[in-house]
Coordinates of C-alpha atoms and ligand atoms in Angstrom, one line a residue:
M1295 CA 6.0 181.0 34.9
E1296 CA 8.5 179.1 37.2
T1297 CA 9.6 175.8 35.9
S1298 CA 10.1 173.4 38.6
I1299 CA 12.9 170.8 38.3
L1300 CA 11.8 167.1 38.6
S1301 CA 15.0 165.9 40.2
G1302 CA 15.8 162.1 39.4
I1303 CA 18.4 162.3 42.3
E1304 CA 15.7 163.3 44.9
A1305 CA 13.2 160.7 43.6
S1306 CA 15.8 158.0 43.5
K1307 CA 16.8 158.7 47.1
A1308 CA 13.3 158.1 48.0
L1309 CA 13.3 154.8 46.2
Y1310 CA 16.5 153.6 47.7
S1311 CA 15.5 154.3 51.3
S1312 CA 12.6 152.0 50.9
L1313 CA 14.8 149.5 48.9
E1314 CA 17.6 149.6 51.6
G1315 CA 14.9 148.1 54.2
R1316 CA 13.8 145.4 51.7
I1317 CA 17.5 144.6 50.9
S1318 CA 18.4 144.2 54.5
N1319 CA 15.4 142.2 55.2
L1320 CA 16.3 139.7 52.6
K1321 CA 19.9 139.6 53.8
N1322 CA 18.6 138.6 57.3
H1323 CA 16.9 135.7 55.5
G1324 CA 20.3 134.8 53.9
I1325 CA 19.3 136.2 50.3
T1326 CA 21.6 138.6 48.4
P1327 CA 20.0 139.7 45.3
G1328 CA 22.4 139.2 42.5
L1329 CA 22.9 141.0 38.9
A1330 CA 25.0 139.6 36.2
A1331 CA 26.1 142.4 33.8
V1332 CA 27.3 141.4 30.2
L1333 CA 29.5 143.9 28.6
V1334 CA 30.7 143.1 24.9
G1335 CA 33.5 145.2 23.4
N1336 CA 35.0 148.6 24.5
N1337 CA 32.1 151.1 23.6
P1338 CA 33.1 154.0 25.9
A1339 CA 29.4 155.0 26.6
S1340 CA 28.6 151.3 27.6
E1341 CA 31.6 151.2 29.8
I1342 CA 30.2 154.2 31.7
Y1343 CA 26.7 152.8 31.8
V1344 CA 27.7 149.5 33.1
K1345 CA 30.3 151.0 35.6
N1346 CA 27.4 153.3 37.1
K1347 CA 25.1 150.5 37.4
T1348 CA 27.6 148.0 39.1
K1349 CA 28.8 150.8 41.5
K1350 CA 25.3 151.4 42.9
F1351 CA 24.8 147.5 43.3
E1352 CA 28.2 147.4 45.2
A1353 CA 27.2 150.4 47.4
L1354 CA 24.1 148.6 48.3
G1355 CA 25.9 145.5 49.2
L1356 CA 24.3 143.6 46.4
K1357 CA 25.9 140.8 44.4
T1358 CA 27.0 142.0 40.9
D1359 CA 29.1 140.0 38.4
L1360 CA 30.6 141.7 35.5
F1361 CA 31.2 139.5 32.4
R1362 CA 33.4 141.3 29.8
L1363 CA 33.6 139.8 26.4
N1364 CA 35.8 140.9 23.4
E1365 CA 34.3 142.8 20.6
D1366 CA 34.9 139.7 18.5
V1367 CA 33.1 137.1 20.6
S1368 CA 30.7 134.8 18.5
E1369 CA 27.1 134.9 19.0
K1370 CA 27.2 131.4 20.0
E1371 CA 29.6 132.0 23.0
L1372 CA 27.4 134.9 24.1
L1373 CA 24.4 132.7 23.9
S1374 CA 26.1 130.0 25.9
L1375 CA 27.1 132.5 28.7
I1376 CA 23.4 133.5 28.8
E1377 CA 22.3 130.0 29.1
K1378 CA 24.8 129.4 32.0
L1379 CA 23.6 132.6 33.9
N1380 CA 19.8 131.5 33.3
F1381 CA 20.6 128.4 35.6
D1382 CA 22.9 130.1 38.0
D1383 CA 20.8 130.3 41.3
D1384 CA 23.0 133.1 42.7
I1385 CA 22.1 135.5 39.7
H1386 CA 18.6 136.6 39.8
G1387 CA 18.8 139.4 36.9
I1388 CA 20.7 139.4 33.7
L1389 CA 21.7 142.5 31.9
V1390 CA 23.2 142.7 28.5
Q1391 CA 24.5 146.1 27.8
L1392 CA 23.4 147.5 24.3
P1393 CA 24.3 148.2 21.6
L1394 CA 26.0 144.8 21.0
P1395 CA 28.5 144.5 18.0
K1396 CA 27.0 144.3 14.4
H1397 CA 27.7 140.6 13.8
I1398 CA 25.6 139.6 17.0
D1399 CA 21.8 139.6 16.5
S1400 CA 20.6 141.5 19.7
E1401 CA 17.1 140.4 19.6
K1402 CA 18.1 136.7 19.7
V1403 CA 20.4 137.4 22.7
L1404 CA 17.9 139.3 24.7
N1405 CA 15.2 136.6 23.8
A1406 CA 17.7 134.0 25.2
I1407 CA 17.5 135.5 28.7
V1408 CA 14.9 133.6 30.7
P1409 CA 11.9 135.9 31.3
T1410 CA 12.1 135.6 35.1
K1411 CA 15.8 137.0 35.1
D1412 CA 14.8 139.7 32.5
V1413 CA 15.8 142.5 34.6
D1414 CA 15.4 145.1 31.8
G1415 CA 11.9 143.9 30.8
F1416 CA 12.7 143.4 27.2
H1417 CA 11.9 139.9 26.7
P1418 CA 8.8 139.5 24.4
E1419 CA 6.9 137.5 27.4
N1420 CA 7.4 140.7 29.6
A1421 CA 6.7 143.2 27.0
G1422 CA 3.5 141.2 26.0
L1423 CA 2.4 141.2 29.5
L1424 CA 2.8 145.0 29.7
S1425 CA 0.9 145.2 26.4
I1426 CA -2.1 143.5 27.7
G1427 CA -2.3 145.6 30.9
K1428 CA -0.6 143.0 33.2
P1429 CA 2.8 144.4 33.7
R1430 CA 5.5 141.9 35.5
F1431 CA 9.0 143.1 34.8
I1432 CA 8.8 146.7 33.4
P1433 CA 11.9 148.4 31.4
C1434 CA 13.7 150.4 34.0
T1435 CA 13.6 153.8 32.1
P1436 CA 9.9 154.0 31.7
K1437 CA 9.3 152.5 35.2
G1438 CA 11.5 155.2 36.6
M1439 CA 9.7 157.8 34.7
M1440 CA 6.3 156.8 36.3
F1441 CA 8.0 157.0 39.7
I1442 CA 9.2 160.4 39.1
L1443 CA 5.6 161.4 38.1
K1444 CA 4.2 160.0 41.2
H1445 CA 7.1 161.2 43.6
F1446 CA 6.4 164.9 42.5
N1447 CA 2.5 164.4 42.6
I1448 CA 1.9 164.7 38.8
D1449 CA -1.5 163.2 38.4
L1450 CA -2.1 161.7 34.9
N1451 CA -5.8 160.9 35.2
G1452 CA -7.5 162.2 32.0
K1453 CA -4.3 164.2 30.9
H1454 CA -3.0 164.1 27.3
V1455 CA 0.4 162.5 27.3
V1456 CA 2.4 162.8 24.1
V1457 CA 5.4 160.6 23.4
I1458 CA 7.9 161.5 21.0
G1459 CA 9.8 158.1 20.1
R1460 CA 8.4 154.5 19.9
S1461 CA 11.5 152.4 20.9
N1462 CA 10.8 149.2 22.9
I1463 CA 12.9 150.5 25.7
V1464 CA 11.3 153.8 26.2
G1465 CA 8.6 155.3 23.9
R1466 CA 6.3 152.3 23.4
P1467 CA 6.4 151.2 27.1
I1468 CA 5.8 154.6 28.6
S1469 CA 2.9 155.2 26.1
I1470 CA 1.3 151.8 27.5
L1471 CA 2.1 152.6 31.2
T1472 CA 0.6 156.1 31.1
S1473 CA -2.5 154.7 29.4
L1474 CA -3.2 152.0 31.8
K1475 CA -6.3 152.5 33.8
E1476 CA -4.7 151.6 37.2
L1477 CA -1.3 153.3 36.6
G1478 CA -2.1 156.5 34.5
N1479 CA -5.3 156.6 33.0
A1480 CA -4.1 159.2 30.5
T1481 CA -5.0 159.6 26.8
V1482 CA -1.9 158.9 24.8
T1483 CA -0.5 159.9 21.5
L1484 CA 2.6 158.1 20.2
C1485 CA 4.7 160.1 17.7
H1486 CA 7.7 158.9 15.7
S1487 CA 9.7 159.8 12.7
G1488 CA 6.8 159.2 10.2
T1489 CA 4.5 161.6 12.3
K1490 CA 3.2 164.5 10.3
D1491 CA 3.1 168.0 11.9
L1492 CA 4.9 166.9 15.1
K1493 CA 4.4 170.2 16.7
Y1494 CA 0.7 170.1 16.3
H1495 CA 0.7 166.9 18.4
S1496 CA 3.3 168.1 20.8
K1497 CA 1.6 171.4 21.6
Q1498 CA -1.5 169.4 22.7
A1499 CA 0.5 167.7 25.4
D1500 CA -0.2 168.1 29.2
V1501 CA 2.8 165.7 29.7
L1502 CA 5.4 165.6 27.0
V1503 CA 7.9 162.7 26.8
A1504 CA 10.9 163.3 24.7
A1505 CA 12.7 160.2 23.7
L1506 CA 14.0 160.6 20.1
G1507 CA 17.8 160.7 20.8
S1508 CA 18.3 164.0 19.0
P1509 CA 20.0 166.6 21.0
E1510 CA 18.0 169.8 22.1
F1511 CA 15.4 169.0 19.5
V1512 CA 12.4 170.1 21.5
D1513 CA 12.4 173.8 22.1
A1514 CA 9.7 176.3 23.2
S1515 CA 7.9 176.3 19.9
F1516 CA 6.9 172.5 20.5
I1517 CA 5.0 173.0 23.8
K1518 CA 1.9 174.8 25.2
D1519 CA 2.2 176.9 28.4
G1520 CA 2.2 174.7 31.7
V1521 CA 3.4 171.4 30.2
C1522 CA 5.3 168.8 32.3
I1523 CA 8.3 167.5 30.3
L1524 CA 10.1 164.5 30.8
D1525 CA 13.5 164.5 28.8
V1526 CA 14.9 161.1 28.3
G1527 CA 17.6 162.0 25.9
I1528 CA 21.2 161.3 26.7
N1529 CA 23.3 163.0 23.9
R1530 CA 27.0 163.7 24.0
I1531 CA 27.9 167.0 22.2
E1532 CA 30.9 169.1 21.7
R1533 CA 30.3 172.9 22.8
N1534 CA 32.9 175.6 23.1
G1535 CA 35.5 172.9 22.7
K1536 CA 34.1 170.8 25.6
S1537 CA 32.1 167.4 25.7
K1538 CA 28.7 167.9 27.3
I1539 CA 25.7 165.7 27.8
V1540 CA 22.5 167.3 26.8
G1541 CA 18.8 165.8 26.6
D1542 CA 16.4 165.8 23.8
V1543 CA 14.9 169.0 25.0
N1544 CA 16.4 172.5 24.8
Q1545 CA 16.1 173.1 28.6
K1546 CA 17.0 176.8 28.4
S1547 CA 14.2 177.4 25.6
V1548 CA 11.5 175.6 27.6
S1549 CA 12.3 177.1 30.8
G1550 CA 9.6 179.7 32.0
K1551 CA 7.0 178.1 29.6
A1552 CA 6.9 174.6 31.0
S1553 CA 5.6 174.0 34.5
S1554 CA 8.0 171.3 35.2
L1555 CA 10.9 169.4 33.8
T1556 CA 13.2 166.6 34.3
P1557 CA 16.9 167.8 34.1
V1558 CA 19.7 166.2 31.9
P1559 CA 21.8 164.9 33.7
K1560 CA 20.3 164.1 37.0
G1561 CA 16.8 163.5 35.7
V1562 CA 15.5 160.2 34.1
G1563 CA 19.0 158.6 34.2
P1564 CA 19.4 158.1 37.9
M1565 CA 15.9 156.6 38.1
T1566 CA 16.8 154.0 35.5
I1567 CA 19.5 152.8 37.7
A1568 CA 17.3 152.8 40.8
M1569 CA 14.7 150.7 38.9
L1570 CA 17.4 148.3 37.9
V1571 CA 18.0 147.7 41.6
E1572 CA 14.3 147.4 42.4
N1573 CA 13.6 145.0 39.6
T1574 CA 16.6 142.8 40.7
C1575 CA 15.1 142.7 44.1
L1576 CA 11.9 141.7 42.7
L1577 CA 13.4 139.0 40.4
Y1578 CA 14.8 136.9 43.2
T1579 CA 11.5 135.5 44.0
S1580 CA 10.9 134.3 40.4
P1581 CA 11.0 130.5 39.8
S1582 CA 14.4 129.3 38.3
P1583 CA 14.1 127.8 34.7
R1584 CA 14.4 124.4 36.2
D1585 CA 11.1 125.0 38.0
R1586 CA 9.5 126.3 34.9
G1587 CA 9.8 122.9 33.0
Ligands
NDP1665 P1 15.8 154.9 19.5 O1 16.7 155.4 18.5 O2 15.7 153.4 19.6 O3 14.3 155.5 19.1 C1 14.2 156.8 18.8 C2 12.7 157.0 18.5 O4 12.6 158.4 18.2 C3 12.1 156.3 17.2 O5 11.0 155.7 17.4 C4 12.3 157.3 16.1 O6 11.3 157.1 15.2 C5 11.9 158.5 16.8 N1 12.4 159.7 16.3 C6 13.8 159.8 15.8 N2 13.8 161.1 15.3 C7 12.5 161.7 15.2 C8 12.0 162.9 14.9 N3 12.8 163.9 14.3 N4 10.7 163.2 15.1 C9 9.8 162.1 15.7 N5 10.4 161.1 16.1 C10 11.7 160.7 15.9 O7 16.2 155.7 21.0 P2 15.9 155.3 22.4 O8 14.4 155.0 22.6 O9 16.8 153.9 22.6 O10 16.6 156.3 23.2 C11 15.9 157.6 23.1 C12 16.9 158.6 23.9 O11 16.8 158.3 25.1 C13 18.4 158.6 23.5 O12 19.0 159.8 23.6 C14 18.9 157.7 24.5 O13 20.2 158.0 24.7 C15 18.1 158.1 25.7 N6 17.9 157.0 26.8 C16 18.1 157.5 28.0 C17 17.9 156.6 29.0 C18 18.1 156.9 30.4 O14 18.3 156.1 31.3 N7 17.9 158.2 30.7 C19 17.8 155.1 28.8 C20 17.5 154.8 27.4 C21 17.7 155.6 26.3 P3 11.1 155.7 14.2 O15 10.5 154.6 15.0 O16 10.3 156.0 13.1 O17 12.6 155.4 13.7

């Protein structure tokens, strides 16, 4: 079987072309959607993620403010920056790049972002709305995955989706999104490190989501013929003396057995950034904390 490649670059181009029209419309009305990106410390991977995100915003003529804080910044200082950004009318979305240093309570910081500027959709208010089937701001990675499926005409209705990984930023939200009647209407199994006989479950999948953060973990022995695979993993490994990015799926092993597959890189990653832009454009209409009382 030939495995078709679900290119995130191709899908993101389709989204950007619709966003460009919306952005120029907003600009004609004097509105420039603005993102504040907060980067704490010098984690090289975080530096790259933030650079890629802000580069795209600049290319689209959007406002982006990068706040770089030292590794030893106190939790109090970080929280007071978030509070300031919450009330800044030129900032529509606030992104705090994870992971944060160990002395800072990440949950406390993410919860301090006013839900109407929660561009990542991590705030409990937005996570709660998603879990009751009324999504408002959806985390960018699962939202991007849903876009890829739609772009490549992969219908989820009545299909069995198996998700490996239950994090709040990928696994859990994609399991909810695919199960929602209006969006996916799939039957969903959510697996994690406590799952017994993972291969039994993964082999049932019509659509398999690999989001566990383990390089090339899923190989041909985990899948049935014809499965569609979304490989979310971004893992840096050393191979033949060179540093390389690989997913959570052994792409060589599953090729020829899977019907379709998102590549790594150029799969889910570019869609995550595209959805960050879309969420920022959506957020500009949200009420300011002043109006929320
Ligand atoms: P987390 O570490 O937060 O969560 C991993 C999940 O996988 C956990 O639920 C864990 O189970 C489960 N898990 C780990 N090992 C196994 C195993 N052997 N069998 C079954 N389940 C397992 O990771 P994230 O969700 O943040 O990220 C997952 C991957 O996706 C990473 O490679 C990350 O870099 C990548 N990523 C990519 C993005 C993109 O834009 N493409 C965006 C975000 C993440 P338990 O809950 O029991 O611990």
